[in-house]
CSV table of C-alpha atoms and ligand atoms in Angstrom, one decimal:
chain,number,residue,atom,x,y,z
A,576,MET,CA,91.1,-36.1,18.1
A,577,SER,CA,94.6,-36.1,16.2
A,578,VAL,CA,97.0,-33.7,17.5
A,579,PRO,CA,98.4,-31.5,14.6
A,580,ALA,CA,101.9,-31.6,13.8
A,581,PRO,CA,104.0,-28.6,15.2
A,582,PRO,CA,105.2,-26.0,12.9
A,583,VAL,CA,108.7,-26.5,11.2
A,584,TYR,CA,110.9,-23.5,10.5
A,585,VAL,CA,113.7,-24.0,7.9
A,586,HIS,CA,116.8,-22.3,9.1
A,587,ARG,CA,119.9,-21.4,7.1
A,588,ALA,CA,122.8,-22.9,9.0
A,589,SER,CA,125.7,-20.9,10.1
A,590,ALA,CA,129.0,-22.2,11.8
A,591,ALA,CA,127.2,-21.8,15.2
A,592,ASP,CA,125.1,-24.7,14.1
A,593,ALA,CA,127.9,-27.2,13.3
A,594,GLY,CA,127.3,-29.1,16.7
A,595,ARG,CA,123.6,-29.5,15.8
A,596,LEU,CA,124.3,-30.6,12.3
A,597,ALA,CA,126.7,-33.4,13.7
A,598,ALA,CA,124.2,-34.6,16.1
A,599,ILE,CA,121.1,-34.5,13.7
A,600,HIS,CA,123.3,-36.3,11.2
A,601,ARG,CA,124.5,-39.0,13.4
A,602,GLU,CA,121.0,-39.6,14.5
A,603,SER,CA,119.4,-39.9,11.2
A,604,ILE,CA,122.1,-42.6,9.9
A,605,GLU,CA,121.9,-44.5,13.1
A,606,THR,CA,118.1,-44.6,13.0
A,607,LEU,CA,116.4,-44.3,9.4
A,608,GLY,CA,119.7,-44.9,7.4
A,609,ALA,CA,120.7,-47.9,9.3
A,610,GLN,CA,117.4,-49.9,8.3
A,611,ALA,CA,119.1,-50.3,4.6
A,612,TYR,CA,122.7,-51.1,5.5
A,613,ALA,CA,124.7,-53.6,7.7
A,614,PRO,CA,125.8,-52.3,11.3
A,615,GLU,CA,129.3,-51.9,10.5
A,616,LEU,CA,128.8,-49.9,7.6
A,617,VAL,CA,126.2,-47.9,9.5
A,618,ALA,CA,129.2,-47.2,12.1
A,619,VAL,CA,131.8,-45.9,9.3
A,620,TRP,CA,129.1,-43.9,7.8
A,621,ALA,CA,128.4,-42.1,11.0
A,622,ARG,CA,132.0,-41.6,12.1
A,623,PRO,CA,132.8,-38.4,10.2
A,624,CYS,CA,129.6,-36.8,12.0
A,625,VAL,CA,131.6,-34.2,13.9
A,626,PRO,CA,131.2,-30.6,14.1
A,627,ARG,CA,134.6,-29.9,12.3
A,628,ARG,CA,133.4,-31.6,8.8
A,629,TYR,CA,130.4,-29.2,8.6
A,630,LEU,CA,132.6,-26.1,9.3
A,631,ASP,CA,135.2,-27.2,6.7
A,632,GLN,CA,132.6,-27.9,4.2
A,633,MET,CA,130.7,-24.6,4.8
A,634,GLU,CA,134.2,-22.6,4.1
A,635,ARG,CA,134.1,-24.9,0.9
A,636,GLY,CA,130.8,-23.4,0.0
A,637,GLU,CA,128.3,-26.1,1.0
A,638,ARG,CA,125.0,-24.8,2.3
A,639,TYR,CA,123.0,-26.4,5.0
A,640,PHE,CA,119.6,-25.7,6.3
A,641,LEU,CA,118.4,-27.0,9.4
A,642,ALA,CA,114.3,-27.9,10.3
A,643,LEU,CA,113.7,-26.7,13.5
A,644,ALA,CA,110.4,-27.0,15.7
A,645,GLY,CA,109.6,-25.9,19.4
A,646,ALA,CA,108.7,-22.7,20.8
A,647,THR,CA,112.4,-21.4,20.6
A,648,GLY,CA,113.4,-23.6,17.5
A,649,GLU,CA,115.3,-25.9,20.1
A,650,GLU,CA,114.4,-29.4,18.5
A,651,VAL,CA,116.3,-30.3,15.5
A,652,LEU,CA,114.4,-32.4,13.0
A,653,GLY,CA,116.8,-32.9,10.2
A,654,PHE,CA,118.9,-30.8,7.6
A,655,SER,CA,119.4,-30.6,3.7
A,656,SER,CA,122.6,-29.7,2.2
A,657,TYR,CA,123.6,-28.1,-1.4
A,658,ARG,CA,127.0,-27.7,-2.7
A,659,LEU,CA,128.8,-27.6,-6.2
A,660,GLU,CA,131.4,-30.4,-6.4
A,661,GLU,CA,133.3,-31.0,-9.5
A,662,GLY,CA,131.0,-29.1,-11.7
A,663,ARG,CA,128.0,-31.0,-10.5
A,664,HIS,CA,125.1,-29.3,-8.1
A,665,ARG,CA,124.6,-32.0,-5.3
A,666,THR,CA,122.1,-32.2,-2.3
A,667,ALA,CA,121.3,-34.6,0.7
A,668,VAL,CA,118.4,-34.7,2.8
A,669,PHE,CA,118.7,-36.4,6.6
A,670,VAL,CA,115.8,-36.5,8.9
A,671,ALA,CA,115.3,-37.8,12.4
A,672,ALA,CA,113.3,-41.1,12.7
A,673,ARG,CA,110.8,-39.2,15.3
A,674,ALA,CA,110.0,-36.9,12.6
A,675,ALA,CA,109.7,-39.1,9.4
A,676,ARG,CA,106.8,-39.2,7.0
A,677,ARG,CA,105.7,-35.5,8.2
A,678,GLY,CA,107.1,-33.7,5.2
A,679,VAL,CA,110.1,-32.5,6.7
A,680,GLY,CA,112.3,-34.2,4.2
A,681,SER,CA,110.3,-32.4,1.4
A,682,THR,CA,110.6,-29.1,3.1
A,683,LEU,CA,114.3,-29.4,3.6
A,684,PHE,CA,114.8,-30.5,-0.1
A,685,ARG,CA,113.0,-27.4,-1.4
A,686,ALA,CA,115.4,-25.0,0.4
A,687,ALA,CA,118.4,-27.0,-1.0
A,688,GLU,CA,116.7,-26.7,-4.3
A,689,ALA,CA,116.0,-23.2,-4.2
A,690,GLU,CA,119.8,-22.6,-3.5
A,691,ALA,CA,120.7,-24.7,-6.5
A,692,ARG,CA,118.4,-22.7,-8.6
A,693,ALA,CA,120.0,-19.4,-7.2
A,694,ALA,CA,123.4,-20.6,-8.0
A,695,GLY,CA,122.5,-21.5,-11.6
A,696,ALA,CA,121.9,-24.9,-11.3
A,697,THR,CA,119.8,-26.8,-14.5
A,698,GLU,CA,119.9,-29.9,-12.4
A,699,VAL,CA,120.8,-31.4,-9.0
A,700,HIS,CA,122.6,-35.0,-8.4
A,701,VAL,CA,122.3,-37.3,-5.6
A,702,ASP,CA,124.1,-40.4,-4.7
A,703,ALA,CA,121.1,-41.8,-2.5
A,704,SER,CA,120.9,-44.2,0.3
A,705,VAL,CA,119.0,-47.5,-0.6
A,706,GLY,CA,116.3,-46.4,2.0
A,707,ALA,CA,115.9,-43.0,0.6
A,708,VAL,CA,115.2,-43.7,-3.1
A,709,GLY,CA,111.4,-43.5,-2.6
A,710,PHE,CA,111.8,-40.1,-1.4
A,711,TYR,CA,114.1,-38.9,-3.9
A,712,ARG,CA,111.7,-40.1,-6.5
A,713,ALA,CA,108.6,-38.3,-4.6
A,714,VAL,CA,110.5,-35.2,-4.8
A,715,GLY,CA,111.1,-35.3,-8.8
A,716,PHE,CA,114.4,-37.2,-9.1
A,717,GLU,CA,114.8,-40.1,-11.6
A,718,GLU,CA,117.2,-43.2,-11.3
A,719,LEU,CA,120.4,-42.9,-13.4
A,720,GLY,CA,122.1,-46.1,-12.4
A,721,ARG,CA,123.3,-48.1,-9.1
A,722,GLY,CA,126.8,-48.0,-7.8
A,723,GLU,CA,128.9,-47.2,-4.6
A,724,HIS,CA,129.2,-44.0,-2.8
A,725,ARG,CA,132.8,-43.8,-1.5
A,726,LEU,CA,132.5,-42.7,2.2
A,727,ARG,CA,134.7,-39.7,3.6
A,728,ASP,CA,136.9,-41.9,5.7
A,729,GLY,CA,138.2,-43.3,2.4
A,730,ARG,CA,137.8,-46.8,4.1
A,731,GLY,CA,134.3,-47.9,2.9
A,732,ALA,CA,131.8,-47.5,0.3
A,733,MET,CA,128.2,-48.0,0.4
A,734,ALA,CA,125.7,-49.1,-2.3
A,735,CYS,CA,123.7,-46.1,-3.5
A,736,VAL,CA,121.4,-45.1,-6.6
A,737,PHE,CA,122.8,-42.1,-8.6
A,738,MET,CA,119.9,-39.9,-9.2
A,739,ARG,CA,119.1,-36.7,-10.8
A,740,LYS,CA,116.5,-34.0,-10.8
A,741,ARG,CA,116.0,-31.5,-13.9
A,742,LEU,CA,115.3,-28.2,-12.7
B,1396,COA,C1,114.8,-40.0,3.0
B,1396,COA,C2,114.4,-39.0,4.3
B,1396,COA,C3,115.1,-37.8,4.3
B,1396,COA,C4,112.6,-38.8,4.0
B,1396,COA,O1,112.6,-37.8,4.9
B,1396,COA,P1,111.0,-37.5,5.5
B,1396,COA,O2,110.9,-36.4,6.0
B,1396,COA,O3,110.4,-38.8,6.0
B,1396,COA,O4,110.2,-37.4,4.2
B,1396,COA,P2,108.8,-36.6,3.6
B,1396,COA,O5,107.9,-36.9,4.9
B,1396,COA,O6,109.0,-35.3,3.2
B,1396,COA,O7,108.2,-37.7,2.4
B,1396,COA,C5,107.7,-37.2,1.3
B,1396,COA,C6,107.5,-38.5,0.4
B,1396,COA,O8,108.4,-39.3,0.0
B,1396,COA,C7,108.4,-40.6,0.0
B,1396,COA,N1,109.1,-41.1,1.0
B,1396,COA,C8,109.6,-40.8,2.0
B,1396,COA,N2,110.2,-41.6,2.9
B,1396,COA,C9,110.0,-43.0,2.3
B,1396,COA,C10,110.4,-44.3,2.6
B,1396,COA,N3,111.2,-44.7,3.5
B,1396,COA,N4,110.0,-45.0,1.5
B,1396,COA,C11,109.4,-44.9,0.3
B,1396,COA,N5,109.0,-43.8,-0.1
B,1396,COA,C12,109.2,-42.5,1.1
B,1396,COA,C13,106.8,-40.7,0.0
B,1396,COA,O9,106.4,-40.7,-1.1
B,1396,COA,C14,106.5,-39.5,1.1
B,1396,COA,O10,105.1,-39.1,1.0
B,1396,COA,P3,104.2,-39.7,2.0
B,1396,COA,O11,104.6,-39.8,3.3
B,1396,COA,O12,102.9,-39.0,1.9
B,1396,COA,O13,103.7,-41.1,1.7
B,1396,COA,C15,114.5,-39.8,5.3
B,1396,COA,O14,113.9,-40.9,5.7
B,1396,COA,C16,115.7,-40.0,6.1
B,1396,COA,O15,116.4,-39.2,6.8
B,1396,COA,N6,116.6,-41.4,5.7
B,1396,COA,C17,117.7,-41.5,6.4
B,1396,COA,C18,118.9,-40.9,5.9
B,1396,COA,C19,119.2,-40.9,4.3
B,1396,COA,O16,119.4,-42.1,3.9
B,1396,COA,N7,119.2,-39.9,3.6
B,1396,COA,C20,119.5,-39.4,2.3
B,1396,COA,C21,121.1,-39.5,2.0
B,1396,COA,S1,121.4,-39.7,0.5
């Protein structure tokens, strides 16, 4: 008999969640994200995952959604984000390896997409990590081109696929 997946709740993150965002972001990068990039690059990618980053971004208007499970929502499975940057509506989704391929990423993306629509977006963009292209395609994105995504510490760039979803 198969065990049903536990219910997953989407929680709009607040400043109190900065530590949980940092931890799940790092976990996702170091597990699923790491499958498509060299270890040195993964280390640079994960380095800025500290609570201050999410607090700063929230102050700049970025919205975060956490996927939670467990009786009291104590288990964090992933997060999505939405922001308007240089006139572009942007998103990203990160899920823990232990929760992969259970629809958590899709649920999280829908929350970010709804936020983009509410902000008046007619399209949403992502610099997709190489390993996540199949996921973004599955939720409606198309490829615009390939290039490099500049990492936050300014000391590196990672190969990515520029993708867009028309809303
Ligand atoms: C990309 C990511 C968010 C997907 O999360 P997820 O919860 O596993 O996604 P879902 O279960 O909602 O997948 C929905 C569909 O997307 C597609 N998909 C998901 N992961 C895929 C993969 N690794 N390869 C190909 N297709 C994939 C499938 O069509 C899947 O449906 P299926 O499982 O019925 O076949 C997750 O793998 C992740 O966090 N990766 C590492 C972090 C990262 O690089 N994030 C993107 C930053 S730009």
